[in-house]
mmCIF file of C-alpha atoms in Angstrom:
data_model
loop_
_atom_site.group_PDB
_atom_site.id
_atom_site.type_symbol
_atom_site.label_atom_id
_atom_site.label_comp_id
_atom_site.label_asym_id
_atom_site.label_seq_id
_atom_site.Cartn_x
_atom_site.Cartn_y
_atom_site.Cartn_z
ATOM 1 C CA UNK A 1 0.000 0.000 0.000
ATOM 2 C CA UNK A 2 1.498 3.320 -1.062
ATOM 3 C CA UNK A 3 1.118 6.568 0.911
ATOM 4 C CA UNK A 4 -1.570 7.761 -1.546
ATOM 5 C CA UNK A 5 -3.711 4.631 -0.976
ATOM 6 C CA UNK A 6 -3.203 5.036 2.750
ATOM 7 C CA UNK A 7 -4.279 8.688 2.808
ATOM 8 C CA UNK A 8 -7.347 8.145 0.603
ATOM 9 C CA UNK A 9 -8.612 5.004 2.388
ATOM 10 C CA UNK A 10 -8.012 6.469 5.863
ATOM 11 C CA UNK A 11 -9.825 9.688 4.877
ATOM 12 C CA UNK A 12 -12.887 7.681 3.784
ATOM 13 C CA UNK A 13 -12.967 5.688 7.050
ATOM 14 C CA UNK A 14 -12.552 8.965 8.937
ATOM 15 C CA UNK A 15 -15.658 10.405 7.257
ATOM 16 C CA UNK A 16 -17.656 7.471 8.690
ATOM 17 C CA UNK A 17 -16.045 7.978 12.119
ATOM 18 C CA UNK A 18 -17.000 11.662 12.014
ATOM 19 C CA UNK A 19 -20.652 10.906 11.184
ATOM 20 C CA UNK A 20 -20.946 8.360 14.018
ATOM 21 C CA UNK A 21 -19.030 10.480 16.528
ATOM 22 C CA UNK A 22 -21.045 13.639 15.896
ATOM 23 C CA UNK A 23 -24.352 11.759 16.122
ATOM 24 C CA UNK A 24 -23.775 10.235 19.562
ATOM 25 C CA UNK A 25 -21.400 12.764 21.138
ATOM 26 C CA UNK A 26 -18.255 10.626 21.123
ATOM 27 C CA UNK A 27 -14.945 11.586 19.566
ATOM 28 C CA UNK A 28 -14.626 8.968 16.876
ATOM 29 C CA UNK A 29 -11.543 7.553 18.631
ATOM 30 C CA UNK A 30 -13.618 4.422 19.135
ATOM 31 C CA UNK A 31 -13.339 3.872 15.355
ATOM 32 C CA UNK A 32 -9.948 5.473 14.591
ATOM 33 C CA UNK A 33 -7.781 3.650 17.171
ATOM 34 C CA UNK A 34 -8.812 0.062 16.269
ATOM 35 C CA UNK A 35 -8.707 0.873 12.513
ATOM 36 C CA UNK A 36 -5.177 2.270 12.733
ATOM 37 C CA UNK A 37 -3.768 -0.461 14.976
ATOM 38 C CA UNK A 38 -5.567 -3.544 13.606
ATOM 39 C CA UNK A 39 -6.036 -2.651 9.924
ATOM 40 C CA UNK A 40 -2.989 -0.489 9.181
ATOM 41 C CA UNK A 41 -0.688 -1.880 11.934
ATOM 42 C CA UNK A 42 0.256 1.615 13.106
ATOM 43 C CA UNK A 43 2.049 2.004 16.465
ATOM 44 C CA UNK A 44 -0.464 2.487 19.312
ATOM 45 C CA UNK A 45 1.169 5.774 20.427
ATOM 46 C CA UNK A 46 0.645 7.326 16.988
ATOM 47 C CA UNK A 47 -2.903 5.904 16.890
ATOM 48 C CA UNK A 48 -3.741 7.630 20.193
ATOM 49 C CA UNK A 49 -2.292 10.899 18.856
ATOM 50 C CA UNK A 50 -4.561 10.563 15.795
ATOM 51 C CA UNK A 51 -7.488 9.794 18.099
ATOM 52 C CA UNK A 52 -6.997 13.112 19.953
ATOM 53 C CA UNK A 53 -6.990 14.904 16.580
ATOM 54 C CA UNK A 54 -10.218 13.110 15.606
ATOM 55 C CA UNK A 55 -11.897 14.074 18.909
ATOM 56 C CA UNK A 56 -11.123 17.773 18.395
ATOM 57 C CA UNK A 57 -12.179 17.598 14.731
ATOM 58 C CA UNK A 58 -15.512 15.932 15.596
ATOM 59 C CA UNK A 59 -16.145 18.451 18.341
ATOM 60 C CA UNK A 60 -15.391 21.614 16.368
ATOM 61 C CA UNK A 61 -17.005 20.363 13.154
ATOM 62 C CA UNK A 62 -20.277 19.287 14.771
ATOM 63 C CA UNK A 63 -20.488 21.945 17.509
ATOM 64 C CA UNK A 64 -20.315 24.790 14.970
ATOM 65 C CA UNK A 65 -23.709 23.559 13.696
ATOM 66 C CA UNK A 66 -25.206 22.330 16.988
ATOM 67 C CA UNK A 67 -24.503 25.597 18.825
ATOM 68 C CA UNK A 68 -26.035 27.672 16.026
ATOM 69 C CA UNK A 69 -29.131 25.441 15.940
ATOM 70 C CA UNK A 70 -29.468 25.685 19.777
ATOM 71 C CA UNK A 71 -29.163 21.903 20.162
ATOM 72 C CA UNK A 72 -26.210 22.407 22.537
ATOM 73 C CA UNK A 73 -26.869 23.602 26.098
ATOM 74 C CA UNK A 74 -24.057 26.151 26.051
ATOM 75 C CA UNK A 75 -24.305 27.219 29.706
ATOM 76 C CA UNK A 76 -24.468 23.670 31.075
ATOM 77 C CA UNK A 77 -21.586 22.626 28.805
ATOM 78 C CA UNK A 78 -19.341 25.493 29.847
ATOM 79 C CA UNK A 79 -20.264 25.025 33.519
ATOM 80 C CA UNK A 80 -19.412 21.293 33.432
ATOM 81 C CA UNK A 81 -16.096 22.001 31.692
ATOM 82 C CA UNK A 82 -14.853 23.133 35.148
ATOM 83 C CA UNK A 83 -14.865 19.459 36.148
ATOM 84 C CA UNK A 84 -13.656 17.897 32.870
ATOM 85 C CA UNK A 85 -10.610 20.167 32.477
ATOM 86 C CA UNK A 86 -9.655 19.772 36.158
ATOM 87 C CA UNK A 87 -9.997 15.995 35.757
ATOM 88 C CA UNK A 88 -7.893 16.005 32.579
ATOM 89 C CA UNK A 89 -5.048 17.951 34.190
ATOM 90 C CA UNK A 90 -5.022 15.871 37.410
ATOM 91 C CA UNK A 91 -5.128 12.709 35.277
ATOM 92 C CA UNK A 92 -1.867 13.707 33.590
ATOM 93 C CA UNK A 93 -0.175 13.520 37.027
ATOM 94 C CA UNK A 94 -1.820 10.314 38.191
ATOM 95 C CA UNK A 95 -0.709 8.340 35.104
ATOM 96 C CA UNK A 96 2.410 7.074 36.823
ATOM 97 C CA UNK A 97 0.654 6.350 40.140
ATOM 98 C CA UNK A 98 -2.281 4.210 39.045
ATOM 99 C CA UNK A 99 -1.993 0.807 37.353
ATOM 100 C CA UNK A 100 -3.469 1.050 33.850
ATOM 101 C CA UNK A 101 -4.872 -2.504 33.864
ATOM 102 C CA UNK A 102 -6.922 -1.823 36.981
ATOM 103 C CA UNK A 103 -8.231 1.422 35.412
ATOM 104 C CA UNK A 104 -9.313 -0.381 32.246
ATOM 105 C CA UNK A 105 -11.254 -2.971 34.278
ATOM 106 C CA UNK A 106 -12.776 -0.327 36.564
ATOM 107 C CA UNK A 107 -13.928 1.998 33.767
ATOM 108 C CA UNK A 108 -14.982 -0.968 31.635
ATOM 109 C CA UNK A 109 -17.399 -1.892 34.434
ATOM 110 C CA UNK A 110 -18.500 1.755 34.886
ATOM 111 C CA UNK A 111 -19.290 2.081 31.165
ATOM 112 C CA UNK A 112 -21.045 -1.296 31.172
ATOM 113 C CA UNK A 113 -23.315 -0.023 33.931
ATOM 114 C CA UNK A 114 -23.803 3.341 32.113
ATOM 115 C CA UNK A 115 -24.927 1.567 28.946
ATOM 116 C CA UNK A 116 -27.483 -0.353 31.015
ATOM 117 C CA UNK A 117 -28.701 2.842 32.749
ATOM 118 C CA UNK A 118 -28.932 4.688 29.406
ATOM 119 C CA UNK A 119 -30.847 1.811 27.823
ATOM 120 C CA UNK A 120 -33.287 1.675 30.770
ATOM 121 C CA UNK A 121 -34.251 5.316 30.256
ATOM 122 C CA UNK A 122 -35.447 4.666 26.675
ATOM 123 C CA UNK A 123 -39.141 4.841 27.601
ATOM 124 C CA UNK A 124 -38.897 7.462 30.318
ATOM 125 C CA UNK A 125 -37.025 10.420 28.919
ATOM 126 C CA UNK A 126 -39.741 13.064 29.143
ATOM 127 C CA UNK A 127 -38.077 16.401 29.987
ATOM 128 C CA UNK A 128 -38.436 17.745 33.535
ATOM 129 C CA UNK A 129 -40.584 20.837 34.100
ATOM 130 C CA UNK A 130 -39.381 21.756 37.623
ATOM 131 C CA UNK A 131 -35.986 21.751 39.287
ATOM 132 C CA UNK A 132 -34.996 22.280 42.930
ATOM 133 C CA UNK A 133 -31.305 22.038 42.112
ATOM 134 C CA UNK A 134 -29.789 25.205 43.616
ATOM 135 C CA UNK A 135 -26.656 25.207 41.475
ATOM 136 C CA UNK A 136 -28.646 24.712 38.251
ATOM 137 C CA UNK A 137 -31.011 27.511 39.249
ATOM 138 C CA UNK A 138 -28.215 29.914 40.258
ATOM 139 C CA UNK A 139 -26.327 29.496 36.970
ATOM 140 C CA UNK A 140 -29.592 29.137 35.025
ATOM 141 C CA UNK A 141 -28.521 25.937 33.286
ATOM 142 C CA UNK A 142 -32.034 25.084 32.084
ATOM 143 C CA UNK A 143 -32.844 25.376 28.390
ATOM 144 C CA UNK A 144 -34.995 24.539 25.417
ATOM 145 C CA UNK A 145 -34.365 23.352 21.869
ATOM 146 C CA UNK A 146 -36.279 22.892 18.649
ATOM 147 C CA UNK A 147 -36.609 19.232 17.704
ATOM 148 C CA UNK A 148 -37.041 18.892 13.889
ATOM 149 C CA UNK A 149 -38.037 15.194 14.238
ATOM 150 C CA UNK A 150 -40.943 16.083 16.564
ATOM 151 C CA UNK A 151 -41.487 19.494 14.932
ATOM 152 C CA UNK A 152 -41.803 21.340 18.236
ATOM 153 C CA UNK A 153 -39.864 23.362 20.796
ATOM 154 C CA UNK A 154 -38.925 21.259 23.842
ATOM 155 C CA UNK A 155 -38.170 23.025 27.159
ATOM 156 C CA UNK A 156 -36.320 21.135 29.908
ATOM 157 C CA UNK A 157 -35.016 21.648 33.442
ATOM 158 C CA UNK A 158 -31.672 20.426 34.741
ATOM 159 C CA UNK A 159 -31.151 18.550 38.047
ATOM 160 C CA UNK A 160 -28.303 16.596 39.670
ATOM 161 C CA UNK A 161 -25.475 19.060 39.058
ATOM 162 C CA UNK A 162 -23.368 17.535 41.902
ATOM 163 C CA UNK A 163 -23.324 13.935 40.594
ATOM 164 C CA UNK A 164 -22.999 15.478 37.097
ATOM 165 C CA UNK A 165 -19.840 17.357 38.130
ATOM 166 C CA UNK A 166 -18.398 14.218 39.769
ATOM 167 C CA UNK A 167 -18.973 12.155 36.610
ATOM 168 C CA UNK A 168 -17.498 14.925 34.443
ATOM 169 C CA UNK A 169 -14.379 14.961 36.644
ATOM 170 C CA UNK A 170 -14.104 11.198 36.077
ATOM 171 C CA UNK A 171 -14.597 11.734 32.323
ATOM 172 C CA UNK A 172 -11.683 14.196 32.216
ATOM 173 C CA UNK A 173 -9.550 11.858 34.314
ATOM 174 C CA UNK A 174 -10.200 8.779 32.176
ATOM 175 C CA UNK A 175 -9.549 10.600 28.908
ATOM 176 C CA UNK A 176 -6.169 11.816 30.205
ATOM 177 C CA UNK A 177 -5.235 8.430 31.710
ATOM 178 C CA UNK A 178 -6.442 6.052 29.011
ATOM 179 C CA UNK A 179 -6.781 8.298 25.945
ATOM 180 C CA UNK A 180 -10.347 7.091 25.332
ATOM 181 C CA UNK A 181 -13.823 7.212 26.783
ATOM 182 C CA UNK A 182 -14.309 10.902 27.483
ATOM 183 C CA UNK A 183 -17.604 11.299 25.606
ATOM 184 C CA UNK A 184 -18.692 7.835 26.734
ATOM 185 C CA UNK A 185 -18.980 9.120 30.328
ATOM 186 C CA UNK A 186 -20.214 12.617 29.462
ATOM 187 C CA UNK A 187 -23.407 11.545 27.685
ATOM 188 C CA UNK A 188 -24.655 9.279 30.550
ATOM 189 C CA UNK A 189 -23.724 12.010 33.069
ATOM 190 C CA UNK A 190 -26.031 14.485 31.316
ATOM 191 C CA UNK A 191 -28.718 11.989 30.304
ATOM 192 C CA UNK A 192 -29.057 9.835 33.446
ATOM 193 C CA UNK A 193 -27.781 12.094 36.242
ATOM 194 C CA UNK A 194 -28.856 15.547 35.036
ATOM 195 C CA UNK A 195 -31.928 14.642 32.965
ATOM 196 C CA UNK A 196 -31.003 16.614 29.832
ATOM 197 C CA UNK A 197 -32.818 15.320 26.723
ATOM 198 C CA UNK A 198 -30.811 12.680 24.822
ATOM 199 C CA UNK A 199 -30.156 14.841 21.750
ATOM 200 C CA UNK A 200 -29.082 17.779 23.937
ATOM 201 C CA UNK A 201 -26.779 15.431 25.910
ATOM 202 C CA UNK A 202 -25.179 14.252 22.670
ATOM 203 C CA UNK A 203 -24.789 17.761 21.212
ATOM 204 C CA UNK A 204 -23.457 19.173 24.510
ATOM 205 C CA UNK A 205 -21.010 16.277 24.908
ATOM 206 C CA UNK A 206 -19.819 17.016 21.368
ATOM 207 C CA UNK A 207 -19.274 20.637 22.355
ATOM 208 C CA UNK A 208 -17.258 19.666 25.475
ATOM 209 C CA UNK A 209 -15.005 16.833 24.212
ATOM 210 C CA UNK A 210 -12.902 19.243 22.131
ATOM 211 C CA UNK A 211 -11.939 21.237 25.220
ATOM 212 C CA UNK A 212 -11.159 18.091 27.252
ATOM 213 C CA UNK A 213 -8.990 16.770 24.418
ATOM 214 C CA UNK A 214 -7.257 20.140 23.926
ATOM 215 C CA UNK A 215 -6.199 19.996 27.597
ATOM 216 C CA UNK A 216 -3.994 16.984 26.820
ATOM 217 C CA UNK A 217 -3.182 17.683 23.144
ATOM 218 C CA UNK A 218 -0.084 19.755 24.000
ATOM 219 C CA UNK A 219 1.499 16.729 25.674
ATOM 220 C CA UNK A 220 0.830 14.520 22.637
ATOM 221 C CA UNK A 221 2.402 17.081 20.281
ATOM 222 C CA UNK A 222 5.595 17.401 22.339
ATOM 223 C CA UNK A 223 5.905 13.614 22.734
ATOM 224 C CA UNK A 224 5.843 13.299 18.923
ATOM 225 C CA UNK A 225 2.574 11.364 18.714
ATOM 226 C CA UNK A 226 1.011 13.561 16.008
ATOM 227 C CA UNK A 227 2.282 12.140 12.708
ATOM 228 C CA UNK A 228 1.250 14.418 9.797
ATOM 229 C CA UNK A 229 0.557 11.658 7.264
ATOM 230 C CA UNK A 230 -1.938 10.075 9.707
ATOM 231 C CA UNK A 231 -3.321 13.302 11.185
ATOM 232 C CA UNK A 232 -4.060 14.972 7.811
ATOM 233 C CA UNK A 233 -6.568 12.419 6.394
ATOM 234 C CA UNK A 234 -8.074 11.854 9.865
ATOM 235 C CA UNK A 235 -8.632 15.574 10.516
ATOM 236 C CA UNK A 236 -10.009 16.333 7.036
ATOM 237 C CA UNK A 237 -12.212 13.212 6.851
ATOM 238 C CA UNK A 238 -13.617 13.540 10.362
ATOM 239 C CA UNK A 239 -14.405 17.245 9.879
ATOM 240 C CA UNK A 240 -16.332 16.440 6.710
ATOM 241 C CA UNK A 241 -18.182 13.555 8.376
ATOM 242 C CA UNK A 242 -19.001 15.563 11.514
ATOM 243 C CA UNK A 243 -20.405 18.450 9.475
ATOM 244 C CA UNK A 244 -22.654 15.974 7.677
ATOM 245 C CA UNK A 245 -23.532 14.053 10.878
ATOM 246 C CA UNK A 246 -24.641 17.281 12.548
ATOM 247 C CA UNK A 247 -27.414 17.526 9.967
ATOM 248 C CA UNK A 248 -28.587 13.991 10.781
ATOM 249 C CA UNK A 249 -29.052 14.426 14.568
ATOM 250 C CA UNK A 250 -31.971 16.825 14.170
ATOM 251 C CA UNK A 251 -33.941 14.481 11.934
ATOM 252 C CA UNK A 252 -33.645 11.167 13.765
ATOM 253 C CA UNK A 253 -35.630 10.451 16.939
ATOM 254 C CA UNK A 254 -34.111 10.619 20.429
ATOM 255 C CA UNK A 255 -34.713 6.908 20.810
ATOM 256 C CA UNK A 256 -32.582 6.073 17.745
ATOM 257 C CA UNK A 257 -29.743 8.239 19.067
ATOM 258 C CA UNK A 258 -30.043 6.497 22.432
ATOM 259 C CA UNK A 259 -29.955 2.976 20.955
ATOM 260 C CA UNK A 260 -26.955 3.709 18.688
ATOM 261 C CA UNK A 261 -25.180 5.204 21.700
ATOM 262 C CA UNK A 262 -25.909 2.137 23.885
ATOM 263 C CA UNK A 263 -24.523 -0.254 21.236
ATOM 264 C CA UNK A 264 -21.294 1.771 20.874
ATOM 265 C CA UNK A 265 -20.985 2.056 24.674
ATOM 266 C CA UNK A 266 -21.215 -1.729 25.092
ATOM 267 C CA UNK A 267 -18.450 -2.139 22.475
ATOM 268 C CA UNK A 268 -16.185 0.384 24.270
ATOM 269 C CA UNK A 269 -16.877 -1.260 27.625
ATOM 270 C CA UNK A 270 -15.947 -4.724 26.308
ATOM 271 C CA UNK A 271 -12.852 -3.288 24.637
ATOM 272 C CA UNK A 272 -11.731 -1.755 27.960
ATOM 273 C CA UNK A 273 -12.375 -4.964 29.898
ATOM 274 C CA UNK A 274 -10.392 -6.916 27.315
ATOM 275 C CA UNK A 275 -7.440 -4.514 27.635
ATOM 276 C CA UNK A 276 -7.544 -4.835 31.428
ATOM 277 C CA UNK A 277 -7.988 -8.604 31.678
ATOM 278 C CA UNK A 278 -6.039 -9.936 28.653
ATOM 279 C CA UNK A 279 -3.603 -7.150 27.764
ATOM 280 C CA UNK B 1 -31.931 36.581 28.749
ATOM 281 C CA UNK B 2 -32.632 34.346 25.761
ATOM 282 C CA UNK B 3 -31.324 37.014 23.417
ATOM 283 C CA UNK B 4 -28.076 37.339 25.402
ATOM 284 C CA UNK B 5 -27.487 33.598 25.197
ATOM 285 C CA UNK B 6 -28.229 33.743 21.471
ATOM 286 C CA UNK B 7 -25.495 36.316 20.849
ATOM 287 C CA UNK B 8 -22.945 34.205 22.772
ATOM 288 C CA UNK B 9 -24.046 31.149 20.761
ATOM 289 C CA UNK B 10 -23.563 32.902 17.422
ATOM 290 C CA UNK B 11 -20.123 34.252 18.425
ATOM 291 C CA UNK B 12 -18.929 30.787 19.503
ATOM 292 C CA UNK B 13 -20.360 29.079 16.426
ATOM 293 C CA UNK B 14 -18.543 31.600 14.216
ATOM 294 C CA UNK B 15 -15.191 31.003 15.972
ATOM 295 C CA UNK B 16 -15.569 27.234 15.564
ATOM 296 C CA UNK B 17 -16.443 27.543 11.896
ATOM 297 C CA UNK B 18 -13.498 29.829 11.122
ATOM 298 C CA UNK B 19 -11.123 27.507 13.011
ATOM 299 C CA UNK B 20 -12.384 24.465 11.118
ATOM 300 C CA UNK B 21 -12.207 26.064 7.661
ATOM 301 C CA UNK B 22 -8.722 27.550 8.192
ATOM 302 C CA UNK B 23 -7.278 24.315 9.621
ATOM 303 C CA UNK B 24 -8.702 22.162 6.800
ATOM 304 C CA UNK B 25 -7.321 24.569 4.177
ATOM 305 C CA UNK B 26 -3.835 24.533 5.764
ATOM 306 C CA UNK B 27 -3.856 20.724 6.214
ATOM 307 C CA UNK B 28 -4.960 20.189 2.587
ATOM 308 C CA UNK B 29 -2.234 22.555 1.308
ATOM 309 C CA UNK B 30 0.392 20.727 3.394
ATOM 310 C CA UNK B 31 -0.766 17.330 2.177
ATOM 311 C CA UNK B 32 -0.647 18.563 -1.426
ATOM 312 C CA UNK B 33 2.934 19.790 -0.916
ATOM 313 C CA UNK B 34 3.965 16.476 0.627
ATOM 314 C CA UNK B 35 2.834 14.596 -2.464
ATOM 315 C CA UNK B 36 4.204 17.232 -4.855
ATOM 316 C CA UNK B 37 7.692 17.007 -3.313
ATOM 317 C CA UNK B 38 7.817 13.242 -3.042
ATOM 318 C CA UNK B 39 6.964 11.543 -6.333
ATOM 319 C CA UNK B 40 7.442 8.116 -4.744
ATOM 320 C CA UNK B 41 4.324 8.616 -2.584
ATOM 321 C CA UNK B 42 1.991 8.920 -5.550
ATOM 322 C CA UNK B 43 1.728 5.697 -7.615
ATOM 323 C CA UNK B 44 -1.171 3.449 -6.684
ATOM 324 C CA UNK B 45 0.915 0.325 -7.279
ATOM 325 C CA UNK B 46 4.350 1.562 -6.243
ATOM 326 C CA UNK B 47 6.972 -0.110 -4.081
ATOM 327 C CA UNK B 48 7.049 2.678 -1.508
ATOM 328 C CA UNK B 49 5.037 1.602 1.529
ATOM 329 C CA UNK B 50 3.157 4.037 3.796
ATOM 330 C CA UNK B 51 4.699 2.143 6.721
ATOM 331 C CA UNK B 52 7.931 4.052 6.206
ATOM 332 C CA UNK B 53 5.970 7.183 7.126
ATOM 333 C CA UNK B 54 4.155 5.738 10.136
ATOM 334 C CA UNK B 55 7.011 3.904 11.865
ATOM 335 C CA UNK B 56 8.581 5.073 15.114
ATOM 336 C CA UNK B 57 11.672 6.315 13.264
ATOM 337 C CA UNK B 58 9.772 8.623 10.868
ATOM 338 C CA UNK B 59 10.958 12.199 11.257
ATOM 339 C CA UNK B 60 8.307 14.890 11.668
ATOM 340 C CA UNK B 61 8.215 18.153 13.637
ATOM 341 C CA UNK B 62 7.142 17.866 17.284
ATOM 342 C CA UNK B 63 8.482 21.066 18.840
ATOM 343 C CA UNK B 64 7.996 24.697 17.916
ATOM 344 C CA UNK B 65 11.656 25.048 16.875
ATOM 345 C CA UNK B 66 11.561 22.112 14.444
ATOM 346 C CA UNK B 67 8.103 23.166 13.226
ATOM 347 C CA UNK B 68 9.317 26.690 12.372
ATOM 348 C CA UNK B 69 12.346 25.250 10.577
ATOM 349 C CA UNK B 70 10.172 22.816 8.598
ATOM 350 C CA UNK B 71 7.676 25.498 7.525
ATOM 351 C CA UNK B 72 10.497 27.867 6.503
ATOM 352 C CA UNK B 73 11.738 25.159 4.132
ATOM 353 C CA UNK B 74 8.267 24.769 2.628
ATOM 354 C CA UNK B 75 8.037 21.158 3.834
ATOM 355 C CA UNK B 76 4.497 19.750 3.564
ATOM 356 C CA UNK B 77 4.844 17.860 6.854
ATOM 357 C CA UNK B 78 5.412 21.071 8.803
ATOM 358 C CA UNK B 79 2.418 22.744 7.133
ATOM 359 C CA UNK B 80 0.153 19.796 8.012
ATOM 360 C CA UNK B 81 1.316 19.979 11.659
ATOM 361 C CA UNK B 82 0.607 23.740 11.632
ATOM 362 C CA UNK B 83 -2.940 23.010 10.431
ATOM 363 C CA UNK B 84 -3.396 20.394 13.192
ATOM 364 C CA UNK B 85 -2.175 22.936 15.777
ATOM 365 C CA UNK B 86 -4.762 25.443 14.500
ATOM 366 C CA UNK B 87 -7.369 22.702 14.965
ATOM 367 C CA UNK B 88 -6.138 22.049 18.546
ATOM 368 C CA UNK B 89 -6.207 25.771 19.373
ATOM 369 C CA UNK B 90 -9.799 26.223 18.108
ATOM 370 C CA UNK B 91 -11.544 24.898 21.285
ATOM 371 C CA UNK B 92 -9.228 27.014 23.456
ATOM 372 C CA UNK B 93 -10.038 30.084 21.378
ATOM 373 C CA UNK B 94 -13.762 29.413 21.705
ATOM 374 C CA UNK B 95 -13.397 29.296 25.539
ATOM 375 C CA UNK B 96 -11.618 32.666 25.384
ATOM 376 C CA UNK B 97 -14.432 34.068 23.223
ATOM 377 C CA UNK B 98 -16.870 32.670 25.816
ATOM 378 C CA UNK B 99 -15.189 34.655 28.616
ATOM 379 C CA UNK B 100 -15.346 37.895 26.624
ATOM 380 C CA UNK B 101 -18.947 37.268 25.504
ATOM 381 C CA UNK B 102 -20.214 36.535 29.037
ATOM 382 C CA UNK B 103 -18.475 39.664 30.375
ATOM 383 C CA UNK B 104 -19.949 41.740 27.565
ATOM 384 C CA UNK B 105 -23.427 40.304 28.235
ATOM 385 C CA UNK B 106 -22.954 41.125 31.972
ATOM 386 C CA UNK B 107 -23.158 37.568 33.260
ATOM 387 C CA UNK B 108 -20.406 37.467 35.960
ATOM 388 C CA UNK B 109 -21.028 33.904 37.323
ATOM 389 C CA UNK B 110 -20.666 32.342 33.854
ATOM 390 C CA UNK B 111 -17.724 34.631 33.002
ATOM 391 C CA UNK B 112 -15.869 33.387 36.132
ATOM 392 C CA UNK B 113 -16.663 29.741 35.294
ATOM 393 C CA UNK B 114 -15.375 30.171 31.731
ATOM 394 C CA UNK B 115 -12.285 32.076 32.894
ATOM 395 C CA UNK B 116 -11.399 29.205 35.240
ATOM 396 C CA UNK B 117 -11.647 26.743 32.318
ATOM 397 C CA UNK B 118 -9.428 29.004 30.182
ATOM 398 C CA UNK B 119 -6.775 29.245 32.931
ATOM 399 C CA UNK B 120 -6.702 25.452 33.383
ATOM 400 C CA UNK B 121 -6.418 24.948 29.596
ATOM 401 C CA UNK B 122 -3.611 27.452 29.102
ATOM 402 C CA UNK B 123 -1.919 26.093 32.254
ATOM 403 C CA UNK B 124 -2.053 22.568 30.844
ATOM 404 C CA UNK B 125 -0.001 23.689 27.838
ATOM 405 C CA UNK B 126 2.659 25.224 30.071
ATOM 406 C CA UNK B 127 2.705 22.140 32.306
ATOM 407 C CA UNK B 128 3.254 20.027 29.189
ATOM 408 C CA UNK B 129 6.349 22.122 28.501
ATOM 409 C CA UNK B 130 5.180 23.417 25.121
#
């Protein structure tokens, strides 16, 4: 395979990764890392560097549309970034202290439970109309969005900011420690703990993952993990896919988004358990 | 209230869109240069394998000094890395725009929250030794 074949084929796969990632609020690393290591036999360190690039590309590409269409809860997203960025920076220091295998098993189990909790809410995701959460009320994190699939404006209230912040801290930590799984924890945190509508959770997660990834991107650049011949097709393909995927989210139902998310979450959870148990 | 949020939303969406378009343009130009300078990369059935460019020994810029040197020489690799750095800086820039927008819309609690995020982000780059 010559460099031209490599660039063209990787760009096409990246388009698919961008569509999937933007739809369910994950970075697309779930597609890019296995493709690069298993299909192209690229070194895992370079694959993780490409994954960080794909996360930022998905986030910026999709969020530009989601924020304009008011699908993203901007205030809640920016508020929760307090916890994700703090988690990402503290994770960079804990890397040497905590055994990676244990972390993979632990977060594999956490994500397995999250997929179950997300699946269970499939019939009961009516938005809340009242909130006694003092933090949410003080910062006015409540919102509303226009749902093109249901053809109506949907207003919602936010609760559970404290468990939400704790889960977001964990999301920042795990993305810095393991290089994956940041969006996988963010969506359940907003959906299950804070009761944001599924599409808003996905769009807001998309908005936030770019900032979490940027907090550790500097380290990857200096360590020489961002190889231009891999990063170029990944960045361009994912950006194209995410821009297209952002048009899809509005049209499909919340339930479809939820089910696609649950399937991908189960895959990530099994992948993490496998890395922890049979490395 | 709703109108204030709307203005912040439009400002942030604009920053993201500009960042995305500029970084894609720079990355595409760099990729084009890489192929223009290295004829061996191009053939569909050539002997030159992509693995020589994705191995651990492959040279590419990973510090600001080597990046500047590479761009000055018109090397495609350096230009691609520059485009990727623009992509990485886009979320940080949108947080900075958030701080300014919330201050301008007189929303001090959200401005403080966003400022904290910006400080942690910029701090993370210094801690990394960039």
